[in-house]
Coordinates of C-alpha atoms and ligand atoms in Angstrom, one line a residue:
X9 CA 106.5 125.7 137.8
X10 CA 107.8 122.5 139.2
X11 CA 111.7 122.3 139.3
X12 CA 114.1 119.6 140.0
X13 CA 117.6 119.1 139.9
X14 CA 118.9 115.5 139.3
X15 CA 122.5 114.0 139.3
X16 CA 122.1 110.6 137.7
X17 CA 120.2 109.1 135.1
X18 CA 118.4 107.2 138.1
X19 CA 117.7 110.5 139.5
X20 CA 115.8 111.7 136.2
X21 CA 113.9 108.3 136.2
X22 CA 112.3 109.3 139.6
X23 CA 111.5 113.0 138.4
X24 CA 109.5 111.0 135.5
X25 CA 107.6 108.7 138.1
X26 CA 106.5 112.1 139.8
X27 CA 105.5 113.5 136.8
X28 CA 103.8 110.3 135.9
X29 CA 101.5 110.6 139.3
X30 CA 100.0 113.8 137.9
X31 CA 98.7 112.5 134.3
X32 CA 95.0 111.0 134.4
X33 CA 95.7 109.6 130.7
X34 CA 94.9 110.6 127.4
X35 CA 97.9 113.3 127.6
X36 CA 100.1 114.8 124.9
X37 CA 103.5 115.6 126.5
X38 CA 106.3 117.6 124.9
X39 CA 109.7 117.3 126.2
X40 CA 112.0 119.9 125.2
X41 CA 115.7 120.5 125.4
X42 CA 119.2 120.1 124.1
X43 CA 120.7 117.0 122.9
X44 CA 121.6 114.6 125.6
X45 CA 119.7 117.0 128.5
X46 CA 117.7 113.9 129.6
X47 CA 114.4 113.5 127.4
X48 CA 114.7 110.1 126.3
X49 CA 115.8 109.1 130.1
X50 CA 112.9 110.5 131.6
X51 CA 110.6 108.5 129.1
X52 CA 112.5 105.4 130.4
X53 CA 111.5 106.3 133.5
X54 CA 107.6 106.8 132.7
X55 CA 107.7 103.3 131.0
X56 CA 109.6 101.6 134.0
X57 CA 107.5 103.4 136.5
X58 CA 104.2 101.7 134.4
X59 CA 105.8 98.6 134.9
X60 CA 107.2 97.7 131.7
X61 CA 110.5 95.8 131.3
X62 CA 110.8 97.1 127.7
X63 CA 114.2 98.9 126.9
X64 CA 113.3 102.3 125.9
X65 CA 115.3 103.5 122.9
X66 CA 115.2 106.7 120.7
X67 CA 112.6 106.0 117.9
X68 CA 115.5 106.0 115.1
X69 CA 114.6 103.8 112.1
X70 CA 111.2 102.8 113.7
X71 CA 110.2 106.4 113.8
X72 CA 107.9 105.9 116.6
X73 CA 108.1 103.6 119.5
X74 CA 104.9 102.0 121.7
X75 CA 105.4 100.6 125.2
X76 CA 102.6 98.7 126.3
X77 CA 102.4 98.9 130.4
X78 CA 101.1 97.0 133.6
X79 CA 99.0 100.0 134.2
X80 CA 95.1 100.1 134.0
X81 CA 95.1 104.2 133.7
X82 CA 97.7 104.3 131.1
X83 CA 97.9 101.2 129.0
X84 CA 100.2 102.5 126.3
X85 CA 103.0 105.1 126.1
X86 CA 103.4 106.5 122.5
X87 CA 107.1 107.5 122.1
X88 CA 108.2 110.3 119.2
X89 CA 111.3 111.7 118.2
X90 CA 110.7 114.2 115.8
X91 CA 114.2 115.0 114.9
X92 CA 114.3 111.5 113.9
X93 CA 111.3 112.2 112.0
X94 CA 112.4 115.2 110.3
X95 CA 115.6 113.1 109.3
X96 CA 113.4 110.3 108.1
X97 CA 111.0 112.6 106.3
X98 CA 108.4 110.4 107.4
X99 CA 106.0 112.5 109.3
X100 CA 102.9 112.7 106.9
X101 CA 102.8 109.0 106.6
X102 CA 101.9 108.8 110.5
X103 CA 98.5 109.6 111.5
X104 CA 99.6 110.6 114.8
X105 CA 95.9 112.0 116.0
X106 CA 94.6 108.6 115.7
X107 CA 97.4 107.5 118.9
X108 CA 95.3 110.1 121.2
X109 CA 93.4 107.5 123.4
X110 CA 92.1 108.4 126.9
X111 CA 94.2 105.1 128.3
X112 CA 97.3 106.3 126.2
X113 CA 99.8 109.0 126.9
X114 CA 101.9 110.3 124.0
X115 CA 105.4 112.1 124.6
X116 CA 107.2 113.9 121.9
X117 CA 111.0 114.9 121.9
X118 CA 111.9 117.8 119.7
X119 CA 108.0 118.8 119.4
X120 CA 109.2 122.2 117.8
X121 CA 111.0 121.1 115.0
X122 CA 108.6 121.3 112.3
X123 CA 107.1 124.8 111.2
X124 CA 103.5 123.5 111.9
X125 CA 102.9 122.0 115.3
X126 CA 102.4 118.8 114.6
X127 CA 100.0 117.9 118.0
X128 CA 98.8 120.3 120.3
X129 CA 100.4 119.1 123.9
X130 CA 98.6 119.5 127.1
X131 CA 102.0 119.3 129.1
X132 CA 105.5 120.2 128.4
X133 CA 108.4 119.3 130.4
X134 CA 112.0 120.9 130.0
X135 CA 115.3 119.8 130.1
X136 CA 118.4 121.9 130.8
X137 CA 122.1 120.5 130.6
X138 CA 123.8 122.1 133.8
X139 CA 126.8 120.0 133.6
X140 CA 128.3 116.5 133.0
X141 CA 126.2 114.9 135.5
X142 CA 123.4 117.0 136.4
X143 CA 120.1 118.2 134.5
X144 CA 117.3 120.6 135.4
X145 CA 113.8 119.4 134.9
X146 CA 110.7 121.7 135.3
X147 CA 107.2 121.0 134.4
X148 CA 103.7 123.1 135.0
Ligands
ATP222 N1 121.2 114.0 135.7 C1 121.0 112.8 134.5 N2 119.9 112.9 133.8 C2 119.5 112.3 132.8 N3 120.7 111.9 132.0 C3 122.1 112.0 132.4 C4 122.2 112.8 133.7 N4 123.4 113.0 133.8 C5 124.4 112.5 133.0 N5 123.3 111.9 132.2 C6 123.7 111.5 130.6 O1 123.0 112.4 129.5 C7 122.5 111.6 128.7 C8 120.9 111.4 128.4 O2 120.7 111.4 126.9 P1 119.3 111.1 126.6 O3 118.9 110.0 125.5 O4 118.1 111.1 127.6 O5 118.9 112.6 126.0 P2 117.9 113.3 125.3 O6 117.5 114.5 125.8 O7 116.8 111.9 125.0 O8 118.7 113.7 123.9 P3 118.2 113.3 122.2 O9 117.9 115.0 121.9 O10 119.5 113.4 121.4 O11 117.5 112.1 121.8 C9 123.0 110.0 129.0 O12 123.8 109.8 128.4 C10 123.1 110.2 130.2 O13 123.7 109.1 130.8
MG223 MG1 116.2 111.7 122.9

């Protein structure tokens, strides 16, 4: 278990870049933690570190966002937020399995919100709100 304490959004994005270096492509990654604990910020760090200038926002009406990158190893980041999915009641319409590809990664916020797991995850990153500017980020 690797534990990082960050004191800014930027520091959280840097932790994401470090996590990225442990990936080989094809992974499904769960992001677990309370509202505002830094999950979307972490995704922003992944996408940025892969050379995309896209603005990462929580998938809301769009349900899922895809970010093409400049990387050969990981060409696409697929970002899901099941919290919003649940509100949208749209899960069944989406064949998430189809997005698992060796040169993509799938990152999922709120992976446990449905009774049945939506996808089997390869990696898990946990986020804890410590105080206003401080977050604890853990991954294996
Ligand atoms: N060290 C930090 N790392 C990341 N975000 C931080 C940090 N300190 C403060 N923040 C603030 O916390 C918030 C994190 O928001 P973010 O959207 O990343 O959370 P989230 O876990 O995705 O929440 P949600 O479950 O609602 O999607 C932002 O407003 C950000 O500015
Ligand atoms: Mg979020």
